[in-house]
XYZ file of C-alpha atoms in Angstrom:
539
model
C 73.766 126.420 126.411
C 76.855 124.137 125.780
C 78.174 124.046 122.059
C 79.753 121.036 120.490
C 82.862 121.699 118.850
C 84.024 119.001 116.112
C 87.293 118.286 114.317
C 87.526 120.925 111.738
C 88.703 120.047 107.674
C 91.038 122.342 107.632
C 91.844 121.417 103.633
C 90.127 120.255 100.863
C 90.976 116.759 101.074
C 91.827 116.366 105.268
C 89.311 113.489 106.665
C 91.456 113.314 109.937
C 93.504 115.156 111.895
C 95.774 114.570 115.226
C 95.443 117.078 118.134
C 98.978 118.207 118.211
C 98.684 120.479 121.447
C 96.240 121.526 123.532
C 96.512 125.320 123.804
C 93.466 125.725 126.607
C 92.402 122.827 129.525
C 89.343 122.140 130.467
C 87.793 124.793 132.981
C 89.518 127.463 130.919
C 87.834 130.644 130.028
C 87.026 130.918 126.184
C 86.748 134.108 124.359
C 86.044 134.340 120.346
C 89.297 134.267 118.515
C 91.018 132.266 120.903
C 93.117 129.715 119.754
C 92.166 126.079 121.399
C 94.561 123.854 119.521
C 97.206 123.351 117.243
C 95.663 120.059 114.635
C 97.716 118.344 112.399
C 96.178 118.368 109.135
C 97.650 115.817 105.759
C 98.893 119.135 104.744
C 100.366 121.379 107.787
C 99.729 122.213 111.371
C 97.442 124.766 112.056
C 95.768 126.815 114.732
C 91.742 125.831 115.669
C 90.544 128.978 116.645
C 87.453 129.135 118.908
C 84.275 130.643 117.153
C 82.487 130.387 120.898
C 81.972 132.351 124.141
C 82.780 130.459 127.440
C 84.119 127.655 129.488
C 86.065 124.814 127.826
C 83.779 121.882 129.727
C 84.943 118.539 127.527
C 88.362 117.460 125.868
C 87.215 115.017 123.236
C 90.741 113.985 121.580
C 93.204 114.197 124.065
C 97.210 115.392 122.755
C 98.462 113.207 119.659
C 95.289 111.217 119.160
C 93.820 111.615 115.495
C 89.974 111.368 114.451
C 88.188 111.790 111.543
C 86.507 115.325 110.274
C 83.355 115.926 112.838
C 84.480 113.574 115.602
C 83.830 115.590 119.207
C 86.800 117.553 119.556
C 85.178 119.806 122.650
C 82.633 121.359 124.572
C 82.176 124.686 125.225
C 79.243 126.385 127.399
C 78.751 127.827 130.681
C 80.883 127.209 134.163
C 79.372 123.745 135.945
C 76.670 123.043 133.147
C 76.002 118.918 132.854
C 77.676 118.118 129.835
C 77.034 114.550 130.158
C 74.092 113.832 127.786
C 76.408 115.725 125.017
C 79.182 113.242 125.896
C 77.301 109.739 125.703
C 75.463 111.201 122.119
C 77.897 109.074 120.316
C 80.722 110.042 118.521
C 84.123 108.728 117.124
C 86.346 110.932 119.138
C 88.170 109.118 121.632
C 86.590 109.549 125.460
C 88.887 111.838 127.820
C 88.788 112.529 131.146
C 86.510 115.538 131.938
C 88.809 116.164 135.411
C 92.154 116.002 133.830
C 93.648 118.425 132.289
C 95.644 117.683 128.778
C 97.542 120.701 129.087
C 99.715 118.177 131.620
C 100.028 114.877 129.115
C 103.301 114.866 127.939
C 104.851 112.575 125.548
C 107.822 110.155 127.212
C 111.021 110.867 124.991
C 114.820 110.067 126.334
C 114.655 113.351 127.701
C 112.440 113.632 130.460
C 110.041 116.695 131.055
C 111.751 117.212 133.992
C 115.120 117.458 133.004
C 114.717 120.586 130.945
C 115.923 123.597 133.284
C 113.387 126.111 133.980
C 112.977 128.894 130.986
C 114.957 127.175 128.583
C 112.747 126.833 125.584
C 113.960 124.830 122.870
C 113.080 126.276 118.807
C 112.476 123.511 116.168
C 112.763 124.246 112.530
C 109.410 126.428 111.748
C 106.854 125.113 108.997
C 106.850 128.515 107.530
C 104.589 127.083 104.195
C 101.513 124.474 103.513
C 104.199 122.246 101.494
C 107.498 122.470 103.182
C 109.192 119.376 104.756
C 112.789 120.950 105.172
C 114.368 124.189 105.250
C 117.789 125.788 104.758
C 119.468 128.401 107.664
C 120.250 130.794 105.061
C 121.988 133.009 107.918
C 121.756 133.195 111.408
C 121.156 137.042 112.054
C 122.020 136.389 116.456
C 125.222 133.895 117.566
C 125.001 132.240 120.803
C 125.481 134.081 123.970
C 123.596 137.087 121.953
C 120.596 138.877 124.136
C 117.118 137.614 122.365
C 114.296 139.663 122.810
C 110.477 138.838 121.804
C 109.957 139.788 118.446
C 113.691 139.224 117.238
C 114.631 137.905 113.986
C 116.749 134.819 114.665
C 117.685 133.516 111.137
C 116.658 133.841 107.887
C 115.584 130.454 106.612
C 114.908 129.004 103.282
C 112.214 127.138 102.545
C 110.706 125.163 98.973
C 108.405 129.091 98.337
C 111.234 132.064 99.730
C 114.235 132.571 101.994
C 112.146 133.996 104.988
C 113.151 135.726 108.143
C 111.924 133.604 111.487
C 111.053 135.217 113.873
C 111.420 134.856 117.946
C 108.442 134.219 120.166
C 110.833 134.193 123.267
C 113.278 136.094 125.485
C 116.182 135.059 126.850
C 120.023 134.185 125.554
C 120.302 132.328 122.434
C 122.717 129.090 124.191
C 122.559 126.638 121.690
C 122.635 126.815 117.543
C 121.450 123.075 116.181
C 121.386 123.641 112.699
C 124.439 125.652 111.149
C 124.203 128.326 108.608
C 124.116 126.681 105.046
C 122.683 123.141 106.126
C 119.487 121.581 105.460
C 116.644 119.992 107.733
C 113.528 118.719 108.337
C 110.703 120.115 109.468
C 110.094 120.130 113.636
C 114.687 119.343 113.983
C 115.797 121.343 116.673
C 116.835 124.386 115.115
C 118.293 126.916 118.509
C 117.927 127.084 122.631
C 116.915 129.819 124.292
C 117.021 130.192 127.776
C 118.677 132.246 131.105
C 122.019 133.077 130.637
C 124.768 130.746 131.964
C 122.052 127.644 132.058
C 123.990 124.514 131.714
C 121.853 123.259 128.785
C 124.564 119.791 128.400
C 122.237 116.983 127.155
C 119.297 118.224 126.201
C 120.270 118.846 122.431
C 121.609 114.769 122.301
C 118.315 113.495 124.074
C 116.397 115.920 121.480
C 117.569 113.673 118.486
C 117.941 110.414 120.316
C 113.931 111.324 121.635
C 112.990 112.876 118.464
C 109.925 114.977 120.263
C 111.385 118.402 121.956
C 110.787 118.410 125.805
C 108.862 119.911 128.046
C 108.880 121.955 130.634
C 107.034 120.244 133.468
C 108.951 122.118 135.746
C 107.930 125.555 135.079
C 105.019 127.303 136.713
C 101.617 127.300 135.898
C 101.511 130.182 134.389
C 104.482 130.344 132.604
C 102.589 127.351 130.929
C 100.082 129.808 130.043
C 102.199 133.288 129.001
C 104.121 130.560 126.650
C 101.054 129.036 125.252
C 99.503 132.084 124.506
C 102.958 133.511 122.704
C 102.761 130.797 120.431
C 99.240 131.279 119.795
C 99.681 134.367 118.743
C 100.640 135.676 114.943
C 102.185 138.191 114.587
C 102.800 140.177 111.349
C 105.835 143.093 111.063
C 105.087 145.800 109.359
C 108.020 148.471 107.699
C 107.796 150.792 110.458
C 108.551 147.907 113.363
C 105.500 148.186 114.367
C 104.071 144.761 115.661
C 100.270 143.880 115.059
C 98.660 140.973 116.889
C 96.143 139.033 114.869
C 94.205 135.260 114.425
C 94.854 133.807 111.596
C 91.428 133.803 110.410
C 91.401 137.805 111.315
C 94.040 137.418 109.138
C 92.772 135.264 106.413
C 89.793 137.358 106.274
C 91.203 140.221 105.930
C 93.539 138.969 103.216
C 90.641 138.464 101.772
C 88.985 141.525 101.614
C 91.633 143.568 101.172
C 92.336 145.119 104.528
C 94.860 146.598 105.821
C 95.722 145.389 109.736
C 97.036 148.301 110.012
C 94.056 150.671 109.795
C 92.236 147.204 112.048
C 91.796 148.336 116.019
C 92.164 144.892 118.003
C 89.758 144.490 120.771
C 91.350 141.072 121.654
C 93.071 140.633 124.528
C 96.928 142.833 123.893
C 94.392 144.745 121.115
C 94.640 141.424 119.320
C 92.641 141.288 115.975
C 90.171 138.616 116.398
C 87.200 137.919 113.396
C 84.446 139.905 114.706
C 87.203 143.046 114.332
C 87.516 142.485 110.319
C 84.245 141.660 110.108
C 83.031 145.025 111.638
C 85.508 146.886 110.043
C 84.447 149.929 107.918
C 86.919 151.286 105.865
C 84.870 154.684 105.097
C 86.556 155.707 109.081
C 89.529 154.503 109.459
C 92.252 156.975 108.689
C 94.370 157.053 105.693
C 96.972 154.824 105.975
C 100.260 156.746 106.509
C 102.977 156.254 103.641
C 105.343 153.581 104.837
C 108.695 154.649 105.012
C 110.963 153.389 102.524
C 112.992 150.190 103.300
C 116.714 151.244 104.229
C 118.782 148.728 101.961
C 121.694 147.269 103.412
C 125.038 147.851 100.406
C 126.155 144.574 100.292
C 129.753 144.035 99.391
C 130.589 142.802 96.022
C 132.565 139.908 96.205
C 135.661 140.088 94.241
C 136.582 138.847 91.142
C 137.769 135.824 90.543
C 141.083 135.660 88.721
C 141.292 133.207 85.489
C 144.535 132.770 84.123
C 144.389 133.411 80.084
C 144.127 129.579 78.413
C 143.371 127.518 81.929
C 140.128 125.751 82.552
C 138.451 126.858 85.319
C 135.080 125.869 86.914
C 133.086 127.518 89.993
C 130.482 125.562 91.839
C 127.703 127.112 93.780
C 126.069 125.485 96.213
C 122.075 124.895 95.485
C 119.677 126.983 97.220
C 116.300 125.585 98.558
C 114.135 127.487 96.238
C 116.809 126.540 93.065
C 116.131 123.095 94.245
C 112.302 123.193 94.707
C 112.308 125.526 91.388
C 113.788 122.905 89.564
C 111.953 119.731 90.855
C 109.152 121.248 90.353
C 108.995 123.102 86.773
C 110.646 119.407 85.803
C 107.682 117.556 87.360
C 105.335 120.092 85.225
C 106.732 119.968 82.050
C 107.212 115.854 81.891
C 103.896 115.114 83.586
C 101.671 117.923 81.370
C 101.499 117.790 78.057
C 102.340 121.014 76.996
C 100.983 123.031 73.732
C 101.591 126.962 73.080
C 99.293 129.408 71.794
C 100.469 132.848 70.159
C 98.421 135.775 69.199
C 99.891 139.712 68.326
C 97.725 142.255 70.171
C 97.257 145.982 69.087
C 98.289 148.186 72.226
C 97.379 151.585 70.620
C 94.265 152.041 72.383
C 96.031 150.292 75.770
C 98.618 152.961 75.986
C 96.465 156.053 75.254
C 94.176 154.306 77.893
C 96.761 154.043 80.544
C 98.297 157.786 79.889
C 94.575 159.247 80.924
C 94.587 156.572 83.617
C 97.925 157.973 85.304
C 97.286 161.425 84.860
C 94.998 160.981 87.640
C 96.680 162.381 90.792
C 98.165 159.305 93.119
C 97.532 156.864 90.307
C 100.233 154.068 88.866
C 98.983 151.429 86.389
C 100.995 149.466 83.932
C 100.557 147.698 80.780
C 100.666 144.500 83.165
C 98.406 145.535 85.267
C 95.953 145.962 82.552
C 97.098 142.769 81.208
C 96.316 140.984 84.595
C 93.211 142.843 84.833
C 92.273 141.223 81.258
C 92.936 137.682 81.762
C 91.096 137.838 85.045
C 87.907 138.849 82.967
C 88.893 136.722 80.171
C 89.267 133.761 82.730
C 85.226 134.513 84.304
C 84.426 134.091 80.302
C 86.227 131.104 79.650
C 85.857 129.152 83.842
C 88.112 125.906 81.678
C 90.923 127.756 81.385
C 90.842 128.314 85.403
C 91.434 124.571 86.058
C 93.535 122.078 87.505
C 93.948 118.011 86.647
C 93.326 115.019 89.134
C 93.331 112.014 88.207
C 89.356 111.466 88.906
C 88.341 114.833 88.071
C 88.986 118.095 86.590
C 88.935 120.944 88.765
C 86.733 124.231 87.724
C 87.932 127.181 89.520
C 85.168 129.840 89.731
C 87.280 132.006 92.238
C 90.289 133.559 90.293
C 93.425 133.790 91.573
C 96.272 135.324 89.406
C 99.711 134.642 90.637
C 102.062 137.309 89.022
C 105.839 135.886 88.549
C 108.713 137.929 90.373
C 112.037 137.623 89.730
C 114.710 137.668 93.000
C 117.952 137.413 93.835
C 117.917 133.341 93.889
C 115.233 132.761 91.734
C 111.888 133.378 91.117
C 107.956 133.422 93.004
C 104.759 133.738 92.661
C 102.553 136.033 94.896
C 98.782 135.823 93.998
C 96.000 138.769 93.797
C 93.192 137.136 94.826
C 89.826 137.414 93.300
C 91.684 139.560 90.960
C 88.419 139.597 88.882
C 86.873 142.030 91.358
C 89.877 144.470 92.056
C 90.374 147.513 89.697
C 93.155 148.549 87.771
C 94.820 150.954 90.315
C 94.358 148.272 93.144
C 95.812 145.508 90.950
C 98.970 148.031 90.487
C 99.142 148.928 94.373
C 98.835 145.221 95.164
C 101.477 144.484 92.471
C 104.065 146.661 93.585
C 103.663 146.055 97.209
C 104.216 142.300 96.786
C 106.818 142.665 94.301
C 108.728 145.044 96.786
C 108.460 142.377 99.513
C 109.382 139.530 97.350
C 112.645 141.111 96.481
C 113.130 142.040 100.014
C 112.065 138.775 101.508
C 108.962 139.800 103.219
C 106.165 137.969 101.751
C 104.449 135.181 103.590
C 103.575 131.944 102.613
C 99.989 132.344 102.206
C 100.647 135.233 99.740
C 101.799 132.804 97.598
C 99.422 130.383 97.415
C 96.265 129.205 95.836
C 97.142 130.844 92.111
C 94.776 129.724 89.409
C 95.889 131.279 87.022
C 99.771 132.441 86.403
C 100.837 135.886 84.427
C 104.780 136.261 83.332
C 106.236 139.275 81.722
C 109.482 139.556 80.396
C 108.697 142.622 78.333
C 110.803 145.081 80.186
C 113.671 142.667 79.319
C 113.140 144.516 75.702
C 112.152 139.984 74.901
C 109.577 140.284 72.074
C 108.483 136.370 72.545
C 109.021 133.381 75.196
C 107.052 130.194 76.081
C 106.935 129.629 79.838
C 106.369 126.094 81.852
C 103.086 125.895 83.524
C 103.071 126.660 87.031
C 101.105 123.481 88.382
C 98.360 123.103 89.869
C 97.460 125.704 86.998
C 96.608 124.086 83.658
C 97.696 127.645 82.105
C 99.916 130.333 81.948
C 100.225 133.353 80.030
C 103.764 134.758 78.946
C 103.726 138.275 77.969
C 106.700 140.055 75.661
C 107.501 143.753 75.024
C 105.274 146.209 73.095
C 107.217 146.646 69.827
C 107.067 149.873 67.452
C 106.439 148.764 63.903
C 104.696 148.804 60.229
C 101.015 147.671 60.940
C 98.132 147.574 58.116
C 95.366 149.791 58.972
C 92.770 150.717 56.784
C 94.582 149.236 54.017
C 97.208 151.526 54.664
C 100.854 150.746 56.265
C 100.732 152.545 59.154
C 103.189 152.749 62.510
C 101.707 151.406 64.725
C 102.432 149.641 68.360
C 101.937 145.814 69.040
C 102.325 142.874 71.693
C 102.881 139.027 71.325
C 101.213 136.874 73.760
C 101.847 133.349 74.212
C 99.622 130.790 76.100
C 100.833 127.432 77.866
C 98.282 124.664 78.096
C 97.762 121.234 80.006
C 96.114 119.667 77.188
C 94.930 117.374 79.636
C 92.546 120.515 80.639
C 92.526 123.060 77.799
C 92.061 121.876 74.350
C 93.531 124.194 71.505
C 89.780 125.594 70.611
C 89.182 126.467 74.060
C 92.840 128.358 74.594
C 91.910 130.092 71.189
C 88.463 131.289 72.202
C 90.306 132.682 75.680
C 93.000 134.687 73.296
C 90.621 136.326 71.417
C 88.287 136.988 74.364
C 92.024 138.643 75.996
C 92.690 140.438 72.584
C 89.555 142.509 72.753
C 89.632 143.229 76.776
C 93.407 144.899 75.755
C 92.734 146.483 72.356
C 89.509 148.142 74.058
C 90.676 148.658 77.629
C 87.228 150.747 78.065
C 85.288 146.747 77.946
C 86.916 146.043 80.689
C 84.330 148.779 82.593
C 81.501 146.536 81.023
């Protein structure tokens, strides 16, 4: 029986979206987990991936056409079925063609289709988060006339989250570099071509900005149409050991999660791709320990020397601004002049906490730290207390019942924010594992975008700095975040008595927009008992 696919809402406020290609053509086999388009959401473009069995009957929207959520997008059911009562049932989508295939339509540019030689591929600048509009080529890792192999890191690229490696869906000879290393551009510019070695490639990068849309390659072969299409379908995540996995990204999304591993995730896919029904079915109880991953080989980088500074002359330095400095300071500017900020301080006892976390790591394999059972708190404290775990809009306040606590790294260039999700329901030691795993990739450039996003909650410790006390700037969309100091040996009153004992300042940014000071009390003193008594956190 033939199943009507509509336009997905791919984000909490989409209503349309624009088909921006057409990844299968009508009378195309369709397996579960195969992506059918790429959509243009107000947010990003994103993969549709197919949640049905069988033959792609109907195109709905052709290429570049938008519709609102639900219009028809497609048909799916089996080989020859009459699809026509489905078609004429009314809907917004715009009417296609049943016989022709979209995988042909091609936008007209100034550079024709046909003029691109055959297996030259041209690379635009990646959106490698949901909020980027431009990135920075950090460095470019291959010059041209280098060898480029599938699977290749081309450049590492900054964007507004991280400086991230891109990676290369192609093979062929790197023959043209369009954006230089240290320069800034938008999103979708071209970025590199790739192509046979010694193909005369003049033109195509002047028609590409005079066109504005990258060509295509009419001239190619059917199915080099296809191996291409399905490349770019494909994502792929790089794990320490070089070992590529093949996933969707809702295999991937799910997983994320629930906590899985790919790793320990056989693909039954086609290439043992990792498609939903894989996660879904996945039991962790028989899948084999996951091996110990070897450890990163850092590359020494050369200190740069020293610059000289005559005794009594004025001299001045200027560094150019990375993307993230940029982003980091547009945006912790927009947060602290558009939220009215407040602080909260409280001193917390951490006796109990460190006597707590001793037994805790004398159990073989085990790592926690007094942040980890401070992130473990506040995600407790947070289920308690749902108006702390909120965001502003101008119509509405936000109530997050899901929470999400993004942990603040510092790196080389400045500093992120990968999230734990449903932190509430993860136990100490995983908290610590999944701590020092994204931590580790942070610093080494690894994490992706979607690990650092969807925080409701932020957590920043400058303790091991030997800093007693800060206030930190709210990490928006949060309405809170939670700055934690060092635990300081001192004279306590106990009993009446002056005792040594060991204590903890706390401090608590508001959006009094969202939090009022009685409400960002009651979630202090709700976080003061959770670390004073570690053991009611097992409650």
């Amino acid at each position: 029986m033939a199943t009507i696919v509509t336009m997905p809402r791919l984000s909490d406020t989409m209503t349309e979206g624009t088909v921006a290609a057409w990844l299968k053509k009508v009378g195309d086999k369709v397996s579960e987990g195969d992506i059918l388009a790429e959509i243009e959401t107000d947010k990003a473009t994103m993969e549709f991936e197919s949640f049905n069995e069988g033959t792609l009957l109907y195109i709905g929207i052709p290429e570049g056409e938008t519709a609102p959520v639900d219009s028809l997008l497609a048909i799916i059911g089996n080989e020859g079925e009459d699809v026509s009562a489905l078609i004429s049932g009314g809907t917004t989508a715009p009417a296609a063609a049943e016989s022709a295939p979209i995988a042909t339509e091609t936008k007209t540019t100034e550079a024709p289709a046909a003029d691109l030689p055959k297996g030259v591929i041209v690379v635009t600048m990646p959106r490698l988060s949901d909020t980027m509009t431009e990135g920075t080529v950090a460095t470019w890792l291959k010059k041209v006339g280098d060898k480029v192999v599938e699977g290749d890191i081309l450049a590492e690229i900054e964007t507004d989250k991280a400086t991230m490696e891109f990676e290369s869906f192609n093979e062929g000879t790197l023959l043209f570099i369009g954006i230089q290393e240290g320069n800034t551009a938008p999103v979708d510019s071209l970025l590199a071509i790739i192509g046979p070695a010694g193909t005369d490639i003049s033109g195509i990068a002047e028609n590409y900005k005079v066109g504005g849309a990258a060509p295509t390659a009419a001239v190619a072969k059917e199915e080099d149409k296809v191996t291409s299409s399905d490349k770019a379908a494909e994502a792929v995540e790089t794990v320490s050991d070089g070992k590529r996995i093949l996933a969707s990204p809702l295999a991937k999304k799910i997983a994320s999660d629930k906590g899985i591993q790919l790793t320990q995730v056989k693909g039954t896919g086609e290439n043992g791709r990792i498609v939903k029904s894989d996660i879904e079915n996945f039991t962790p109880a028989t899948a084999s320990a996951p091996s110990a991953a070897p450890k990163a080989v850092e590359t020494v980088k050369a200190e740069a020397p020293k610059v000289f500074v005559p005794a009594g002359e004025v001299f001045t330095e200027e560094i150019k601004n990375s993307q993230m400095r940029k982003i980091i300071a547009k945006r912790l500017a927009e947060s602290l002049f558009t939220a009215p900020h407040y602080n909260l301080v409280i001193e917390v006892t951490m006796d109990e906490a460190m006597q707590s976390r001793a037994v805790i790591n004398s159990v073989p394999d085990t790592k926690v730290s007094f942040n980890d059972m401070v992130i473990k708190a506040c995600a407790l404290a947070l289920k308690k207390h749902p108006k702390i775990n909120s965001q502003w809009k101008e119509d509405a306040i936000i109530i997050n019942h899901h929470v999400n606590v993004g942990v603040a790294v510092a790196v080389e260039d400045g500093l992120v924010v990968p999230v734990l999700r449903f932190t509430d329901a993860m136990s100490l030691s995983q908290i610590g594992t999944s701590v020092r795993d994204l931590a580790g990739r942070a610093k080494n450039k690894k994490l992706l975008p979607t690990e650092m996003e969807g925080s409701t909650f932020t957590v920043s410790n400058l303790g091991m700095f030997g800093i007693t006390e800060f206030n930190s700037i709210i990490n928006q969309p949060n309405s809170a975040i939670l700055s934690v100091g060092a635990i300081v040996e001192k004279p306590v009153v106990k009993n009446g008595q002056i005792v040594v004992g060991n204590t903890m300042m706390l401090s608590l940014a508001c959006d009094h927009r969202t939090i009022d000071g009685a409400t960002g009390a009651q979630f202090l003193q709700t976080l003061k008992q959770y670390i004073e008594n570690p053991v009611t956190m097992l409650a």
